[in-house]
Structure formats: C-alpha cells, structure tokens
XYZ file of C-alpha atoms in Angstrom:
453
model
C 0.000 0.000 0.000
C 1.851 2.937 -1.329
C -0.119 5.652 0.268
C 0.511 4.142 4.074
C 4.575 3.566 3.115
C 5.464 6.284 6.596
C 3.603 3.928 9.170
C 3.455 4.701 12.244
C 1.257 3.949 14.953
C 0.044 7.153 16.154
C -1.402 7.911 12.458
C -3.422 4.760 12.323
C -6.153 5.899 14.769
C -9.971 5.422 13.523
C -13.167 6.272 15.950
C -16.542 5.581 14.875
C -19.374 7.373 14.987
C -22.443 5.786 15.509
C -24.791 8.919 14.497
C -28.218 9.775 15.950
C -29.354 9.353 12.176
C -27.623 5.819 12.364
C -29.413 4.848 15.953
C -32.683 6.021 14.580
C -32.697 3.739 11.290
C -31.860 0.883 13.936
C -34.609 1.879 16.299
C -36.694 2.222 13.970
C -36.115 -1.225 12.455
C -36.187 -2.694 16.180
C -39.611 -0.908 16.407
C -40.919 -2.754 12.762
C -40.162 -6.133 14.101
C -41.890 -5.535 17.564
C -45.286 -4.522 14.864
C -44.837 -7.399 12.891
C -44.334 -9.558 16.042
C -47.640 -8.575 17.951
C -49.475 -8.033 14.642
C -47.797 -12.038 14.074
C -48.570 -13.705 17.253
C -52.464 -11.500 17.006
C -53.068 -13.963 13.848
C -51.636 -16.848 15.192
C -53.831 -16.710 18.100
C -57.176 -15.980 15.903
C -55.621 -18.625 13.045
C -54.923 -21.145 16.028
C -58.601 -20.379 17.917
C -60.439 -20.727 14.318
C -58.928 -23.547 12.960
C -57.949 -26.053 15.956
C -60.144 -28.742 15.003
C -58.504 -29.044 10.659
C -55.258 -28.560 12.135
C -55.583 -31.753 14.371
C -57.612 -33.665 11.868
C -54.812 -32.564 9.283
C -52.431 -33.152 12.149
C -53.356 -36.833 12.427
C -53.525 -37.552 9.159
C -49.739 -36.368 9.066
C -48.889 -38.217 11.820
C -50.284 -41.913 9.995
C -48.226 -40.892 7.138
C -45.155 -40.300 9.033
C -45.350 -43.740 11.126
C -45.701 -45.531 8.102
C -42.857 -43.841 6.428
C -40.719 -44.987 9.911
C -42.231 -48.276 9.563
C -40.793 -48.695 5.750
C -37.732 -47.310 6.696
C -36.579 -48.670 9.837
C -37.822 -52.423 9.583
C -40.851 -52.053 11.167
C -39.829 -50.350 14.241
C -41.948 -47.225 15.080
C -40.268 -44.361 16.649
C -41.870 -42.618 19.650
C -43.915 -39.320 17.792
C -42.476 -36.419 19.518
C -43.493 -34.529 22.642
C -44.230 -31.550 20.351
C -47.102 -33.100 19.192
C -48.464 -34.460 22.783
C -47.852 -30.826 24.556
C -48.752 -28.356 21.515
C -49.630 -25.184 22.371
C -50.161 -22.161 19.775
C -47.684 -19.718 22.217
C -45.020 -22.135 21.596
C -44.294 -20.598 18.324
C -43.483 -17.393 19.902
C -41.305 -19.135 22.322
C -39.246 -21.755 20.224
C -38.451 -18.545 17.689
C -37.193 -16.359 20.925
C -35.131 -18.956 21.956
C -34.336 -19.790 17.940
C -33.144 -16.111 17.977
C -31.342 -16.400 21.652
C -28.907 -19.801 20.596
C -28.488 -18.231 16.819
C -27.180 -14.349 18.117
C -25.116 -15.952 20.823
C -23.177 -17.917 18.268
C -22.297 -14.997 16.248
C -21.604 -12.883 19.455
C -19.427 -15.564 21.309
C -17.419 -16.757 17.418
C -15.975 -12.440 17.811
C -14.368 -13.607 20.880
C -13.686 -16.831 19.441
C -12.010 -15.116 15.895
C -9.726 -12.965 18.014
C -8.628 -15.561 20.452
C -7.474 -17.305 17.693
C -5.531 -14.698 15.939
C -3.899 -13.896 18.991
C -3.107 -17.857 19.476
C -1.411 -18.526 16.462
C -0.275 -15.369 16.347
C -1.330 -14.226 13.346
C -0.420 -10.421 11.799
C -3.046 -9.612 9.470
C -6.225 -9.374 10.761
C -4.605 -7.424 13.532
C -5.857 -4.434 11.230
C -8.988 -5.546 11.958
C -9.692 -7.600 15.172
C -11.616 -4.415 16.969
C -14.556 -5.054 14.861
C -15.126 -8.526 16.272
C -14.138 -8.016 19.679
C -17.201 -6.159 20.333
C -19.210 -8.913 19.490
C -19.543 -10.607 22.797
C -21.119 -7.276 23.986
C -24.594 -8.853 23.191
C -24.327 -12.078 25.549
C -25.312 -9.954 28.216
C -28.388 -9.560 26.378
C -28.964 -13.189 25.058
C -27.667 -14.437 28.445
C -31.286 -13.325 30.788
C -33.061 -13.731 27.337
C -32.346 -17.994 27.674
C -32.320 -18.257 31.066
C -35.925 -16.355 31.470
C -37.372 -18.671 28.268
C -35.574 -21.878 30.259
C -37.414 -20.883 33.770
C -40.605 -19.743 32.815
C -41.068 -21.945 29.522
C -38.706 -24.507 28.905
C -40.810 -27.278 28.996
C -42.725 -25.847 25.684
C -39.192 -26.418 24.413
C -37.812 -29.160 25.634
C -39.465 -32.833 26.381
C -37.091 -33.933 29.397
C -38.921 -31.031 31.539
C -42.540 -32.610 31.155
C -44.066 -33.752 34.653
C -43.750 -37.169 35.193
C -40.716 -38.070 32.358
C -38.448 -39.359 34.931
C -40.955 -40.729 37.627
C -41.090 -44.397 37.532
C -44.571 -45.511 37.327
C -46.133 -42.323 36.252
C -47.838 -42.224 32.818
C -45.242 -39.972 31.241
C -42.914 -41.888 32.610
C -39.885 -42.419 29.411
C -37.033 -44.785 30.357
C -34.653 -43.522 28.258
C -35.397 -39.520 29.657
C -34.779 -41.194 32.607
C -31.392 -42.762 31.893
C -30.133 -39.448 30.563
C -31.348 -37.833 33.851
C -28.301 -37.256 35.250
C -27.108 -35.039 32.394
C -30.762 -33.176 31.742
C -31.766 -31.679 35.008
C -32.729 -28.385 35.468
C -30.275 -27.771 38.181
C -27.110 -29.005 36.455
C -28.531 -27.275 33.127
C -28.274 -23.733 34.590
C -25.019 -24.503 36.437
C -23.919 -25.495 33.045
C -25.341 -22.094 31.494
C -24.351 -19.707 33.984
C -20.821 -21.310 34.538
C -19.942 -21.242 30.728
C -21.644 -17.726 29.822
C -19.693 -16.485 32.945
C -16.616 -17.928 31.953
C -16.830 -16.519 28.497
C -17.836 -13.027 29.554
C -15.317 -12.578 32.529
C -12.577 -13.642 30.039
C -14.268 -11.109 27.214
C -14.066 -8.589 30.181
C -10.375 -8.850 31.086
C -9.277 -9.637 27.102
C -11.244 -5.980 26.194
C -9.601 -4.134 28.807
C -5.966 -5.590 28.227
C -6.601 -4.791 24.321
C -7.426 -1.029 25.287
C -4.701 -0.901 27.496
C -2.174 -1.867 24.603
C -3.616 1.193 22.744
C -2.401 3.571 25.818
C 1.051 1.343 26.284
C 2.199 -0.288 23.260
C 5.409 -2.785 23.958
C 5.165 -6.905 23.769
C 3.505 -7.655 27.471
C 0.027 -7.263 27.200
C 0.530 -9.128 23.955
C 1.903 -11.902 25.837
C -0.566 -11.553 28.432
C -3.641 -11.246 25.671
C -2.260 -14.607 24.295
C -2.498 -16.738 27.600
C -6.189 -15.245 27.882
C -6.742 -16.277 24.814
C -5.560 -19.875 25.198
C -7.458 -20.265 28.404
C -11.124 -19.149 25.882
C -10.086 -21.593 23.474
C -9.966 -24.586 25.657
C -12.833 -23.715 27.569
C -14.861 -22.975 24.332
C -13.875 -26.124 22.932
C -15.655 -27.871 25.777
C -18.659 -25.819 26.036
C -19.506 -25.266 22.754
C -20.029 -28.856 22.278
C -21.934 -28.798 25.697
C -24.224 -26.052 24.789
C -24.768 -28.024 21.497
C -26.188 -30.611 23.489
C -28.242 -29.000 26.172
C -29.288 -25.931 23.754
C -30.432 -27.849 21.010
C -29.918 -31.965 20.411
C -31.937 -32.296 23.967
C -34.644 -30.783 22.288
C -35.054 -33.881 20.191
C -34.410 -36.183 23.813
C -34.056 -39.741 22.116
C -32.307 -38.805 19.355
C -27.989 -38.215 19.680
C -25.628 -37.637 17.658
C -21.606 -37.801 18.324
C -21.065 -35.246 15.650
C -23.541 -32.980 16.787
C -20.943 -30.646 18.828
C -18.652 -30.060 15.543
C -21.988 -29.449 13.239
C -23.397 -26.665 15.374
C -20.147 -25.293 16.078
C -19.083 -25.029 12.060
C -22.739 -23.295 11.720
C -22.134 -20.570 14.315
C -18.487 -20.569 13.084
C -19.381 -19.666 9.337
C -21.946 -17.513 10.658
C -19.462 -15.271 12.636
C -17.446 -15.398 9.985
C -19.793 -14.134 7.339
C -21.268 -11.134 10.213
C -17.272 -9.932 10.853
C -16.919 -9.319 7.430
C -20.099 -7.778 6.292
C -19.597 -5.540 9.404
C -16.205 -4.557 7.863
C -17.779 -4.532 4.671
C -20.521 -1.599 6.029
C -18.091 0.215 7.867
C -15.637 0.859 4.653
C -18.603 1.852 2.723
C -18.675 4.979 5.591
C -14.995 5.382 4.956
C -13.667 3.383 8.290
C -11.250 0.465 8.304
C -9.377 2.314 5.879
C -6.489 0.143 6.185
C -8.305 -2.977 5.748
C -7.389 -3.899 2.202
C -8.407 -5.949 -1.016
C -5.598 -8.425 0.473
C -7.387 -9.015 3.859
C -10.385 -8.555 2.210
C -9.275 -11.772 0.258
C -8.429 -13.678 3.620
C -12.249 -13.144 4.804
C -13.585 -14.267 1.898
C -10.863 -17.402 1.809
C -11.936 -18.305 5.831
C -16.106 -18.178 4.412
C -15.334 -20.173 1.503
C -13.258 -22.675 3.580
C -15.653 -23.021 6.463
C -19.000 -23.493 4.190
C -17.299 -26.495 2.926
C -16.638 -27.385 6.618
C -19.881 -26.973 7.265
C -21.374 -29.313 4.541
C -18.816 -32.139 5.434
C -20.172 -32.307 8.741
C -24.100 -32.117 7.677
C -23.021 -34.823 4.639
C -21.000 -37.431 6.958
C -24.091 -36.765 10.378
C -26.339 -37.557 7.514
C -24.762 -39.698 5.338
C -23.689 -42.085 8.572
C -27.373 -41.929 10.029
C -29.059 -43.030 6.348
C -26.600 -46.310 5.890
C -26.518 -47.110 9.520
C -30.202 -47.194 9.265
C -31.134 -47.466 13.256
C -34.693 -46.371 13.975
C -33.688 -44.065 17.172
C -31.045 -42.085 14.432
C -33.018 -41.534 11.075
C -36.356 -40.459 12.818
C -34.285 -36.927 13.123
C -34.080 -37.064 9.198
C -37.601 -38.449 8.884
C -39.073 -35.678 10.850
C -37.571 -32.941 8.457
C -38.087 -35.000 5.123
C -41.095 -36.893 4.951
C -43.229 -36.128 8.033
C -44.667 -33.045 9.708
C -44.860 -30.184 7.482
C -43.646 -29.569 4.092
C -41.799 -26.494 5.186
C -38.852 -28.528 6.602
C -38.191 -29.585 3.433
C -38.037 -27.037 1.736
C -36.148 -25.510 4.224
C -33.458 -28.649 3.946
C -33.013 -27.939 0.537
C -32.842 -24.304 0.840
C -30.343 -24.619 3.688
C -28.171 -26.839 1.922
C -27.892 -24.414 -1.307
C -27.130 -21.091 0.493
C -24.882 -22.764 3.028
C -22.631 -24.887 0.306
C -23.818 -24.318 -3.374
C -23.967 -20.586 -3.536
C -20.916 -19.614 -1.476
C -18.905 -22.352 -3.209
C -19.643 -20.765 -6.462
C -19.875 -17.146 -5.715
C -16.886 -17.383 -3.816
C -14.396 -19.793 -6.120
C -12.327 -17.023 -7.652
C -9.675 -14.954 -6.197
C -11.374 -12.259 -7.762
C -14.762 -12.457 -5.873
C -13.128 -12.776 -2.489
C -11.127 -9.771 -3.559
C -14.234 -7.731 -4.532
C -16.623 -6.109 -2.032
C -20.326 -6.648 -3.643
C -19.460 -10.353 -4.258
C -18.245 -10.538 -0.667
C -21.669 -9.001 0.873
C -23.934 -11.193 -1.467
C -21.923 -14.409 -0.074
C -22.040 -13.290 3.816
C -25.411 -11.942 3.485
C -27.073 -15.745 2.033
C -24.953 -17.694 4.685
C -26.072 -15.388 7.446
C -29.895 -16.411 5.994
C -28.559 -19.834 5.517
C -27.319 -20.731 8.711
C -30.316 -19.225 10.011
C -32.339 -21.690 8.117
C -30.146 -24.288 9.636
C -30.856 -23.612 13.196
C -34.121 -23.330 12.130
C -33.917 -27.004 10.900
C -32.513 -28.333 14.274
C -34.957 -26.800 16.471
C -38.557 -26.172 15.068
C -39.291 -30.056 14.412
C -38.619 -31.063 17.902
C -40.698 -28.618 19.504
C -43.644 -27.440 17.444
C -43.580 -30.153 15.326
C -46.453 -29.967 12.261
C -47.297 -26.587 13.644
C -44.222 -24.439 12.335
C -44.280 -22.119 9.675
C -42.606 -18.913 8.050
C -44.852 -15.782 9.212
C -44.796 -12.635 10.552
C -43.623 -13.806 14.272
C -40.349 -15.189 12.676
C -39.936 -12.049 10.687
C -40.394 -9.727 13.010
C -38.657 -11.515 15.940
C -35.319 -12.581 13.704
C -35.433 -8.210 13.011
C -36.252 -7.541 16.816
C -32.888 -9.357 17.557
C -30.879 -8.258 14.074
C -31.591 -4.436 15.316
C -30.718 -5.365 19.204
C -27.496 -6.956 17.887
C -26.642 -3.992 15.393
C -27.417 -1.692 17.935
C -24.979 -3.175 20.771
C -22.363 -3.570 18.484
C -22.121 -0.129 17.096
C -22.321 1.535 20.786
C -19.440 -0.723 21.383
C -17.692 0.060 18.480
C -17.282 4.100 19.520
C -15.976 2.999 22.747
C -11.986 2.387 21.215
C -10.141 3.100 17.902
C -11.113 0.688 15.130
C -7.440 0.385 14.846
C -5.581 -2.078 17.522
C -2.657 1.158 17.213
C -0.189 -0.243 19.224
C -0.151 -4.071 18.237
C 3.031 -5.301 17.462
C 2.137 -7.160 14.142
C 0.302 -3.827 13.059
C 2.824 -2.965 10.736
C 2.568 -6.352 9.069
C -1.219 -5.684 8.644
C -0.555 -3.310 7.228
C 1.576 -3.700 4.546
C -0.174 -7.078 4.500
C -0.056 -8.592 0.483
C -1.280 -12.120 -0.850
C-alpha cells in the first residue's frame, strides 16, 4: 500500500461514529419487528382459535403418514412421535423462535471472541488491522444471556421434552425410560449450572481480554501481547468444551431420544461460518462509511478465503451426520431425518433444501475465484445468504422437535429474527465508539498493514 509507506502507529487511529441518524434507522427497524411480532402472534392466536379442530384432523392424518414412512424405513420399528405433538400449544411458536433467535445471536456474538482468540493464538499479523470489529461482538451475551435463562425458567418445557411432569418418575404415565437414563445429564439444576458457569466464563474472560486490548492502545510494547495470548488460550480450551456442551443441552436435547456424536462439531461449524460471514459484512458496512481504511483488497481476500473454507466445513459435517445416520439405518437415528423429510410439514423440506444451497452451493460458487473474495459486492452477497442460511439451519434443528407440524414462516419469525438483528446492530455499534477501530499499538500492526497475498 503505497499511500501508508510512513507507518506509524500514532497515524493509524480510527473512531466511529455511531450517528443519531444511524441509531434512529436501527430503532426504527427494532420498532418494525416488535409490529410485525404482535401483529404475528395476534393472527396466530385468531388462526390457532379458528382452525384447531382441521389442524388436528390434518395433524393426524400427518402423523399416519409419518409412522408408516418410519415403519418402511426402519424395519418395522416405530419411533416414539415427539413430545411436540403431545404438549402443543399455539404460544409455543413465539417461544421456540425467541429462543431460535437467543442460541443463533449468541453464536455470532461468542465466534468475535472466538475469531480474536485465535488470531492472537497462532499469532497471526493480518487481521490485527482488523480484530476491533469482532471483539465487540460478545457485547450482546449480556443480552442473550437473561433472554435464555428467562425462556428456560418460565417456559422450557414448551421447548424441551425432558422437563414434562412425570418423564423421569417411575410408574407415572409420562414416565420415558430412556429420559430417565439421561437424567443425570438433563436436570434443570445441572442445566443452569452449566449455562451460567460457561456464559460467565466466556464473559469474565471477554471482560479482562477488552480491557488488556485497550490498554495496549495507551502502552504499546510486547507484554500485554503476551498476556492477551495466555487469555486467549485459556477461551479456546474452555470454548472447545462448552460449545459442544451447549450443542447438546441448547439444542440436540430438544429432540431427547435422538444423539448424535457429531452434533458438537456441526453446530459449532454453523455458528463458526456464521461469525465469519457477520465480521466481514460488518467490515464490509463500515468501509462503505470510509472506516477500516487500512483494511485492504488483500485481507479482504483472507475473509472471503476463511467463508469459503468453512461453508465447505460446514457441509462435510451435515453430509458425513447424515450420510452415517441413512446407511446405519437405526430407527432411534433416522427419525431426526424423517421428521424434516417426509413427516410433519412440508416447510422442513423445503427448508433442507434451501439450507443446503445457500450454506454450500452458492458460497462455493460465488466465492471460487480470487477475484470475488477480492471484490466487495461479491463478498456481501456471499455473507449476506450464509447469514440467511445458517439461520435456516438452526431453524432445521430446532422447530421439528418442539412445534412439530405446527411451524411455519410468518410474521412472528420475521419480526422476531429483526427484533434481535436491530438489538445486535445496535450493541455492536455503541461498542464500536468505545476504542479506535485500529488495535494502534499491536506489534504485528505494521505487518497488517503492509499485508499482500
């Protein structure tokens, strides 16, 4: 980069601005999604209270059809139909999409935290240029953090079947032996231990990796780098093991009977990609205001390489969890398939086959070249469909297992998906103003840089 050839860190500094013109498109955007929500969950309670009696005849009808697809498939052996269909209630819909929402924003929040502890680990130069943007991410688990624990207290067993009455009580009617056998994992108490240990493990090491990073801007020298590395290590290792754990409790315990030992890597590679594709859009947006200025086509090119790589990441993990269910052929494993392909509602899938094009087809091909990744509109098409994709794909893994037949695509997912976009985009800009977008005093800034593939 010619024009930056006199570096020198105290010309690199960048502050942001988040204007009240900028605040007021986001609240009013926040404000649109709380319309469409009540207006939403208004028709789903008329829709629900005028048509309860079609929707269970309908209902049934779906449910012969899908025991007789598990009975062709399986060798006879019916699976157990899901506790979504035994405990429906129309305000579940409202409830599985905050909670949807809750596990998908967490993911992108907690992957910032995750992105920079890994730069810092392997102690890489160039993104150094950039790593401000997704260290404020993990600003918004202190709002997703009440969000799931409220939804867990007050309605968690619309979401999840271990917390009926009676599951675990031998002799009761709702008694389920294998509930019972994973009792020892799924209990409400050791569930929020789990919850509240992990979120305040990842926030108090946020807290203390922010502050260290801010102090760097005021020091400068090789020790807080050093320091900011050990931190670093410490996330990693403890994200590794409860990432996989809140895979488990968040979302495969939705779907009780059903496990699956690569269920940990899959949700992981979705938030992953997902994070991936929101840190670049963000730096994406913020060039287009004339910040990040020294964020170049090269790094750019990096983003775009790290999107591409991970979709394909992604789809080898959905292929082989798939592809090692279907030949294994075990009743207890391929009702999870069966419930998004050939039973319920037709909505699963099409969402299936919608997931699997924005999340592999489209950013495989709109992302081949080393032009595309080097050019900005190509970039935000590619982040913007995985963002939608992955969506889709949490979708996929947690509507079937609680509402069942009753899901759909409405205004309560619109507007509560756009309630929590604006929240995010909010947090995140506030954050932003509160440091230089420029790490000025990192000692592989210079390498950023002048960074060049």
């Amino acid at each position: 980069m010619a024009g930056h050839s006199h570096f020198s860190p105290a010309n690199v500094e960048e502050h942001f601005e988040f204007t009240s013109e900028g605040k007021k498109r986001v609240i009013y955007a926040f404000i649109a999604g709380i319309v469409a929500l009540v207006l939403g969950i208004y028709l789903l309670s008329k829709g629900e209270a005028g048509g309860h009696e079609v929707a269970n005849a309908g209902h049934e009808a779906v449910k012969a059809g899908h025991e007789a697809a598990s009975e062709h498939l399986s060798g006879g052996a019916v699976s157990h139909q899901p506790a979504a269909e035994e405990h429906y209630d129309w305000t579940n819909r409202i409830w599985a999409n905050v909670w949807l929402n809750a596990v998908f924003f967490t993911g992108i929040a907690i992957i910032g935290m995750f992105f920079v502890s890994l730069q810092y680990l392997t102690k890489s130069g160039w993104s150094s240029v950039m790593k401000r943007v997704p260290e404020a991410f993990p600003k918004f688990l202190y709002i997703t953090l009440p969000i799931l624990l409220l939804v867990f207290f007050f309605k968690g067993d619309a979401i999840f079947h271990w917390m009926h009455h009676g599951v675990t009580e031998v002799g009761n009617e709702n008694y389920d032996k294998i509930i019972a056998g994973k009792s020892g994992y799924l209990n409400k108490t050791f569930f929020l231990v789990r919850l509240v240990g992990f979120f305040a493990l990842w926030i108090g090491l946020w807290l203390v990796l922010r502050k260290k990073s801010l102090e760097e801007d005021l020091i400068g020298g090789t020790d807080l780098f050093t320091q900011l590395v050990r931190i670093s290590t410490a996330f990693i290792v403890i994200f590794g093991a409860s990432s996989s754990m809140f895979a488990w409790d968040w979302v495969m315990s939705i779907d009780t009977h059903w496990f699956s030992t690569m269920f940990g890597w899959y949700m992981f590679s979705s938030w992953h990609v997902t994070g991936l594709a929101v840190i670049t859009l963000t730096i994406l947006l913020l060039k287009d205001k004339g910040y990040m200025a020294y964020v170049n086509e090269n790094h750019l090119h990096d983003l775009g390489k790290l999107m591409f790589a991970f979709s394909i990441f992604w789809t080898y993990v959905w292929f082989e969890q798939f592809l090692l269910i279907y030949y294994a052929n075990m009743p207890e494993e391929i009702i999870y398939f069966l419930e998004r392909w050939e039973g319920h509602n037709k909505i699963y899938k099409t969402s299936e086959i919608l997931m699997v094009f924005l999340n592999f087809f489209f950013p495989f091909l709109v992302l081949m070249t080393r032009d595309a990744k080097r050019t900005r509109i190509f970039l935000k098409i590619a982040a913007f469909f995985i963002i939608v994709g992955h969506y889709i794909d949490f979708y996929q893994m947690i509507m079937p297992g609680v509402l069942g037949g009753h899901a759909g695509y409405g205004l309560v997912e619109f507007g509560m998906v756009t309630v929590f976009a604006s929240a995010f985009i909010y947090i995140i800009s506030d954050e932003l103003t509160k440091a230089s977008l420029i790490a000025k005093n990192h000692p592989f800034l210079p390498e950023a840089v002048h960074h060049d593939i």
